Amino acid sequence: GNSVTQMEGPVTLSEEAFLTINCTYTATGYPSLFWYVQYPGEGLQLLLKATKADDKGSNKGFEATYRKETTSFHLEKGSVQVSDSAVYFCALSDGGETSGSRLTFGEGTQLTVNP
Amino acid sequence: NAGVMQNPRHLVRRRGQEARLRCSPMKGHSHVYWYRQLPEEGLKFMVYLQKENIIDESGMPKERFSAEFPKEGPSILRIQQVVRGDSAAYFCASSSLQDSYGYTFGSGTRLTVV
């Protein structure tokens, strides 16, 4: 079956540091890949997505590239801010872009950014 | 344009009681998904519904849990005879056939069983 593995947290960084959160996946076919962010007490918000190999998703300074050869979708940001403190989830959808496909999530990585 | 609305935000139930969680999808969305997030864990798929139909309930526990999405009104996730292990955050998400950007999630219902 499908699975998503994220690097274990928590991750603590100083403001303006470089961020990498690793994500690898196992899936049949050609899944779409997503990063979601969850702020304390809130639901998940879509951060970025990629739907095919070599696609790069980007939003708010975050980016991730769909690497089929390494089955990875690592999240990066060049300079983190205190407001980026949240839990980040990597996820895949095995139905590609079509609706009606359930998401498989990683365990989440807690990021804390200190001033 | 309201997002996905879930209520209540917090729900406390004693063991053996019933819990009813409600989800109103975004306007124009006819697909609803329920996920459960146990403490310190990621989200796990429970059930996928369209109006008046359960499409995929492979993630639902076999007993005590049920879900519906009637023609009129919100989707309901119902947990009968709750136990402590049901304490979790339950998230609803909705999408439309034309939506290729993933789901829109609600803020969740945090169920505590005492």
mmCIF file of C-alpha atoms in Angstrom:
data_model
loop_
_atom_site.group_PDB
_atom_site.id
_atom_site.type_symbol
_atom_site.label_atom_id
_atom_site.label_comp_id
_atom_site.label_asym_id
_atom_site.label_seq_id
_atom_site.Cartn_x
_atom_site.Cartn_y
_atom_site.Cartn_z
ATOM 1 C CA GLY A 1 0.000 0.000 0.000
ATOM 2 C CA ASN A 2 0.910 3.666 -0.081
ATOM 3 C CA SER A 3 3.043 5.190 2.630
ATOM 4 C CA VAL A 4 4.814 8.452 3.430
ATOM 5 C CA THR A 5 7.847 8.769 5.684
ATOM 6 C CA GLN A 6 8.959 12.095 7.111
ATOM 7 C CA MET A 7 12.069 12.959 9.021
ATOM 8 C CA GLU A 8 11.525 12.747 12.725
ATOM 9 C CA GLY A 9 11.066 15.928 14.657
ATOM 10 C CA PRO A 10 10.937 18.130 16.417
ATOM 11 C CA VAL A 11 13.114 20.542 14.494
ATOM 12 C CA THR A 12 14.297 23.726 16.188
ATOM 13 C CA LEU A 13 15.973 26.483 14.202
ATOM 14 C CA SER A 14 16.994 30.071 14.661
ATOM 15 C CA GLU A 15 15.348 32.754 12.571
ATOM 16 C CA GLU A 16 16.838 33.068 9.050
ATOM 17 C CA ALA A 17 18.258 29.536 9.147
ATOM 18 C CA PHE A 18 17.866 27.135 6.223
ATOM 19 C CA LEU A 19 15.142 24.514 6.541
ATOM 20 C CA THR A 20 14.959 21.036 5.080
ATOM 21 C CA ILE A 21 12.281 18.524 6.039
ATOM 22 C CA ASN A 22 12.783 15.184 4.319
ATOM 23 C CA CYS A 23 9.898 13.225 2.863
ATOM 24 C CA THR A 24 9.989 9.942 0.965
ATOM 25 C CA TYR A 25 7.078 7.933 -0.298
ATOM 26 C CA THR A 26 6.005 4.521 -1.526
ATOM 27 C CA ALA A 27 3.170 4.339 -4.015
ATOM 28 C CA THR A 28 1.946 2.530 -7.077
ATOM 29 C CA GLY A 29 1.420 4.562 -10.185
ATOM 30 C CA TYR A 30 2.035 8.285 -10.287
ATOM 31 C CA PRO A 31 0.766 10.016 -7.184
ATOM 32 C CA SER A 32 0.387 13.723 -6.595
ATOM 33 C CA LEU A 33 2.454 15.011 -3.697
ATOM 34 C CA PHE A 34 1.559 17.678 -1.185
ATOM 35 C CA TRP A 35 2.880 19.581 1.794
ATOM 36 C CA TYR A 36 0.326 20.734 4.348
ATOM 37 C CA VAL A 37 0.942 23.010 7.336
ATOM 38 C CA GLN A 38 -0.959 22.930 10.622
ATOM 39 C CA TYR A 39 -0.774 25.859 13.011
ATOM 40 C CA PRO A 40 -1.680 25.271 16.661
ATOM 41 C CA GLY A 41 -5.360 24.577 17.162
ATOM 42 C CA GLU A 42 -6.164 24.819 13.466
ATOM 43 C CA GLY A 43 -6.854 22.544 10.540
ATOM 44 C CA LEU A 44 -4.472 21.729 7.744
ATOM 45 C CA GLN A 45 -3.681 24.263 5.059
ATOM 46 C CA LEU A 46 -2.278 23.291 1.693
ATOM 47 C CA LEU A 47 1.228 24.747 1.407
ATOM 48 C CA LEU A 48 2.280 23.452 -2.004
ATOM 49 C CA LYS A 49 1.817 20.562 -4.367
ATOM 50 C CA ALA A 50 3.367 18.784 -7.355
ATOM 51 C CA THR A 51 1.543 16.441 -9.687
ATOM 52 C CA LYS A 52 4.263 14.864 -11.823
ATOM 53 C CA ALA A 53 7.950 14.030 -11.814
ATOM 54 C CA ASP A 54 10.344 17.004 -11.742
ATOM 55 C CA ASP A 55 7.523 19.434 -10.904
ATOM 56 C CA LYS A 56 8.504 22.014 -8.322
ATOM 57 C CA GLY A 57 5.845 23.305 -5.979
ATOM 58 C CA SER A 58 6.458 26.632 -4.269
ATOM 59 C CA ASN A 59 4.607 28.987 -1.953
ATOM 60 C CA LYS A 60 5.561 31.593 0.678
ATOM 61 C CA GLY A 61 9.267 30.906 0.180
ATOM 62 C CA PHE A 62 8.847 27.150 0.611
ATOM 63 C CA GLU A 63 9.564 24.780 -2.228
ATOM 64 C CA ALA A 64 9.697 21.074 -2.924
ATOM 65 C CA THR A 65 10.601 19.092 -6.041
ATOM 66 C CA TYR A 66 8.935 15.818 -7.034
ATOM 67 C CA ARG A 67 11.836 13.365 -7.501
ATOM 68 C CA LYS A 68 10.576 10.116 -8.939
ATOM 69 C CA GLU A 69 14.026 8.495 -9.071
ATOM 70 C CA THR A 70 14.493 8.887 -5.323
ATOM 71 C CA THR A 71 10.739 8.847 -4.452
ATOM 72 C CA SER A 72 11.236 12.024 -2.467
ATOM 73 C CA PHE A 73 9.546 15.386 -1.983
ATOM 74 C CA HIS A 74 11.739 17.275 0.474
ATOM 75 C CA LEU A 75 10.521 20.632 1.770
ATOM 76 C CA GLU A 76 13.001 23.533 1.820
ATOM 77 C CA LYS A 77 13.035 27.174 2.770
ATOM 78 C CA GLY A 78 16.062 29.416 2.552
ATOM 79 C CA SER A 79 15.316 31.644 5.546
ATOM 80 C CA VAL A 80 12.741 30.673 8.140
ATOM 81 C CA GLN A 81 10.747 33.068 10.281
ATOM 82 C CA VAL A 82 9.229 32.711 13.729
ATOM 83 C CA SER A 83 5.805 32.658 12.057
ATOM 84 C CA ASP A 84 6.763 29.445 10.237
ATOM 85 C CA SER A 85 6.560 27.540 13.516
ATOM 86 C CA ALA A 86 3.982 24.820 12.898
ATOM 87 C CA VAL A 87 3.602 21.140 12.107
ATOM 88 C CA TYR A 88 4.340 20.184 8.506
ATOM 89 C CA PHE A 89 2.793 17.125 6.850
ATOM 90 C CA CYS A 90 3.875 15.481 3.645
ATOM 91 C CA ALA A 91 1.082 13.643 1.828
ATOM 92 C CA LEU A 92 0.317 11.800 -1.364
ATOM 93 C CA SER A 93 -2.820 11.284 -3.379
ATOM 94 C CA ASP A 94 -2.876 8.082 -5.337
ATOM 95 C CA GLY A 95 -5.485 9.282 -7.783
ATOM 96 C CA GLY A 96 -3.331 11.946 -9.332
ATOM 97 C CA GLU A 97 -5.258 15.152 -9.920
ATOM 98 C CA THR A 98 -8.704 13.598 -9.870
ATOM 99 C CA SER A 99 -10.967 14.291 -6.985
ATOM 100 C CA GLY A 100 -12.145 11.389 -4.936
ATOM 101 C CA SER A 101 -8.658 10.229 -4.004
ATOM 102 C CA ARG A 102 -7.815 9.888 -0.381
ATOM 103 C CA LEU A 103 -4.636 11.351 1.048
ATOM 104 C CA THR A 104 -1.965 9.326 2.802
ATOM 105 C CA PHE A 105 -0.082 11.450 5.335
ATOM 106 C CA GLY A 106 3.297 11.273 6.953
ATOM 107 C CA GLU A 107 3.556 11.538 10.713
ATOM 108 C CA GLY A 108 4.236 15.255 10.675
ATOM 109 C CA THR A 109 7.300 17.291 11.657
ATOM 110 C CA GLN A 110 7.055 19.925 14.367
ATOM 111 C CA LEU A 111 9.099 23.013 13.473
ATOM 112 C CA THR A 112 9.943 25.650 16.060
ATOM 113 C CA VAL A 113 11.737 28.808 14.968
ATOM 114 C CA ASN A 114 13.326 30.920 17.689
ATOM 115 C CA PRO A 115 13.980 34.646 17.320
ATOM 116 C CA ASN B 1 -17.196 32.383 0.705
ATOM 117 C CA ALA B 2 -17.125 30.310 3.857
ATOM 118 C CA GLY B 3 -14.670 27.471 4.082
ATOM 119 C CA VAL B 4 -15.312 24.022 5.452
ATOM 120 C CA MET B 5 -17.219 24.420 8.711
ATOM 121 C CA GLN B 6 -16.956 21.858 11.464
ATOM 122 C CA ASN B 7 -18.799 21.876 14.734
ATOM 123 C CA PRO B 8 -18.449 21.638 17.551
ATOM 124 C CA ARG B 9 -14.785 22.671 17.840
ATOM 125 C CA HIS B 10 -14.462 20.803 21.125
ATOM 126 C CA LEU B 11 -16.594 17.935 22.357
ATOM 127 C CA VAL B 12 -16.368 16.144 25.682
ATOM 128 C CA ARG B 13 -18.167 12.844 26.145
ATOM 129 C CA ARG B 14 -18.229 10.271 28.911
ATOM 130 C CA ARG B 15 -17.438 6.687 28.067
ATOM 131 C CA GLY B 16 -20.465 4.988 26.563
ATOM 132 C CA GLN B 17 -22.080 8.151 25.210
ATOM 133 C CA GLU B 18 -22.562 9.017 21.553
ATOM 134 C CA ALA B 19 -20.573 11.664 19.715
ATOM 135 C CA ARG B 20 -21.929 13.435 16.610
ATOM 136 C CA LEU B 21 -19.535 15.526 14.595
ATOM 137 C CA ARG B 22 -20.780 17.809 11.836
ATOM 138 C CA CYS B 23 -19.143 19.044 8.684
ATOM 139 C CA SER B 24 -20.524 21.531 6.171
ATOM 140 C CA PRO B 25 -18.433 21.464 2.983
ATOM 141 C CA MET B 26 -17.486 24.511 0.993
ATOM 142 C CA LYS B 27 -20.186 25.848 -1.275
ATOM 143 C CA GLY B 28 -20.216 23.869 -4.490
ATOM 144 C CA HIS B 29 -18.238 20.944 -3.059
ATOM 145 C CA SER B 30 -19.955 17.589 -3.230
ATOM 146 C CA HIS B 31 -17.127 15.379 -1.955
ATOM 147 C CA VAL B 32 -16.444 15.019 1.752
ATOM 148 C CA TYR B 33 -13.611 13.188 3.513
ATOM 149 C CA TRP B 34 -13.142 12.465 7.190
ATOM 150 C CA TYR B 35 -9.726 11.994 8.795
ATOM 151 C CA ARG B 36 -8.693 11.228 12.357
ATOM 152 C CA GLN B 37 -5.580 12.558 14.033
ATOM 153 C CA LEU B 38 -4.530 10.730 17.158
ATOM 154 C CA PRO B 39 -2.202 12.542 19.583
ATOM 155 C CA GLU B 40 1.337 12.898 18.215
ATOM 156 C CA GLU B 41 0.371 11.205 14.952
ATOM 157 C CA GLY B 42 -0.462 12.120 11.391
ATOM 158 C CA LEU B 43 -3.903 12.076 9.873
ATOM 159 C CA LYS B 44 -5.478 8.769 8.939
ATOM 160 C CA PHE B 45 -8.201 8.487 6.317
ATOM 161 C CA MET B 46 -11.546 7.261 7.576
ATOM 162 C CA VAL B 47 -14.256 7.679 4.956
ATOM 163 C CA TYR B 48 -15.068 9.384 1.660
ATOM 164 C CA LEU B 49 -18.633 10.372 0.841
ATOM 165 C CA GLN B 50 -20.565 12.041 -1.899
ATOM 166 C CA LYS B 51 -24.134 13.239 -1.485
ATOM 167 C CA GLU B 52 -26.220 10.304 -0.166
ATOM 168 C CA ASN B 53 -23.449 7.806 -0.956
ATOM 169 C CA ILE B 54 -20.523 6.292 0.916
ATOM 170 C CA ILE B 55 -17.796 5.833 -1.683
ATOM 171 C CA ASP B 56 -14.908 4.497 0.401
ATOM 172 C CA GLU B 57 -15.141 3.563 4.065
ATOM 173 C CA SER B 58 -12.028 1.417 4.194
ATOM 174 C CA GLY B 59 -10.551 3.510 7.005
ATOM 175 C CA MET B 60 -13.544 3.321 9.307
ATOM 176 C CA PRO B 61 -13.428 1.081 12.373
ATOM 177 C CA LYS B 62 -15.779 -1.832 11.851
ATOM 178 C CA GLU B 63 -17.900 -1.120 14.891
ATOM 179 C CA ARG B 64 -19.440 1.968 16.526
ATOM 180 C CA PHE B 65 -18.475 4.386 13.727
ATOM 181 C CA SER B 66 -20.757 5.546 10.933
ATOM 182 C CA ALA B 67 -20.914 8.452 8.522
ATOM 183 C CA GLU B 68 -23.500 10.027 6.294
ATOM 184 C CA PHE B 69 -23.801 12.903 3.863
ATOM 185 C CA PRO B 70 -27.488 13.501 3.234
ATOM 186 C CA LYS B 71 -28.998 15.316 0.299
ATOM 187 C CA GLU B 72 -29.656 18.284 2.544
ATOM 188 C CA GLY B 73 -27.540 19.358 5.483
ATOM 189 C CA PRO B 74 -24.045 18.624 6.748
ATOM 190 C CA SER B 75 -22.099 15.421 6.752
ATOM 191 C CA ILE B 76 -22.237 13.641 10.105
ATOM 192 C CA LEU B 77 -19.624 11.384 11.662
ATOM 193 C CA ARG B 78 -21.222 9.394 14.443
ATOM 194 C CA ILE B 79 -19.400 7.459 17.128
ATOM 195 C CA GLN B 80 -21.513 5.293 19.374
ATOM 196 C CA GLN B 81 -20.512 4.127 22.851
ATOM 197 C CA VAL B 82 -17.313 6.156 22.847
ATOM 198 C CA VAL B 83 -14.189 4.841 24.559
ATOM 199 C CA ARG B 84 -11.056 6.680 25.715
ATOM 200 C CA GLY B 85 -9.202 5.561 22.602
ATOM 201 C CA ASP B 86 -11.606 7.590 20.460
ATOM 202 C CA SER B 87 -10.132 10.812 21.871
ATOM 203 C CA ALA B 88 -8.620 12.547 18.873
ATOM 204 C CA ALA B 89 -9.013 15.433 16.464
ATOM 205 C CA TYR B 90 -11.411 14.660 13.636
ATOM 206 C CA PHE B 91 -10.945 16.638 10.467
ATOM 207 C CA CYS B 92 -13.296 17.008 7.568
ATOM 208 C CA ALA B 93 -12.213 18.064 4.093
ATOM 209 C CA SER B 94 -14.166 18.814 0.956
ATOM 210 C CA SER B 95 -13.428 19.068 -2.725
ATOM 211 C CA SER B 96 -15.175 19.403 -6.057
ATOM 212 C CA LEU B 97 -14.641 17.493 -9.265
ATOM 213 C CA GLN B 98 -12.910 20.538 -10.733
ATOM 214 C CA ASP B 99 -10.566 21.018 -7.781
ATOM 215 C CA SER B 100 -7.062 19.883 -8.592
ATOM 216 C CA TYR B 101 -5.349 21.605 -5.672
ATOM 217 C CA GLY B 102 -6.073 19.065 -3.001
ATOM 218 C CA TYR B 103 -8.662 19.387 -0.339
ATOM 219 C CA THR B 104 -9.915 22.235 1.794
ATOM 220 C CA PHE B 105 -9.819 21.200 5.432
ATOM 221 C CA GLY B 106 -11.992 22.340 8.275
ATOM 222 C CA SER B 107 -10.543 23.355 11.644
ATOM 223 C CA GLY B 108 -11.473 20.041 13.182
ATOM 224 C CA THR B 109 -13.429 18.751 16.152
ATOM 225 C CA ARG B 110 -11.385 17.754 19.159
ATOM 226 C CA LEU B 111 -13.127 14.913 20.928
ATOM 227 C CA THR B 112 -12.186 14.118 24.498
ATOM 228 C CA VAL B 113 -13.629 11.021 26.138
ATOM 229 C CA VAL B 114 -13.537 11.092 29.928
#
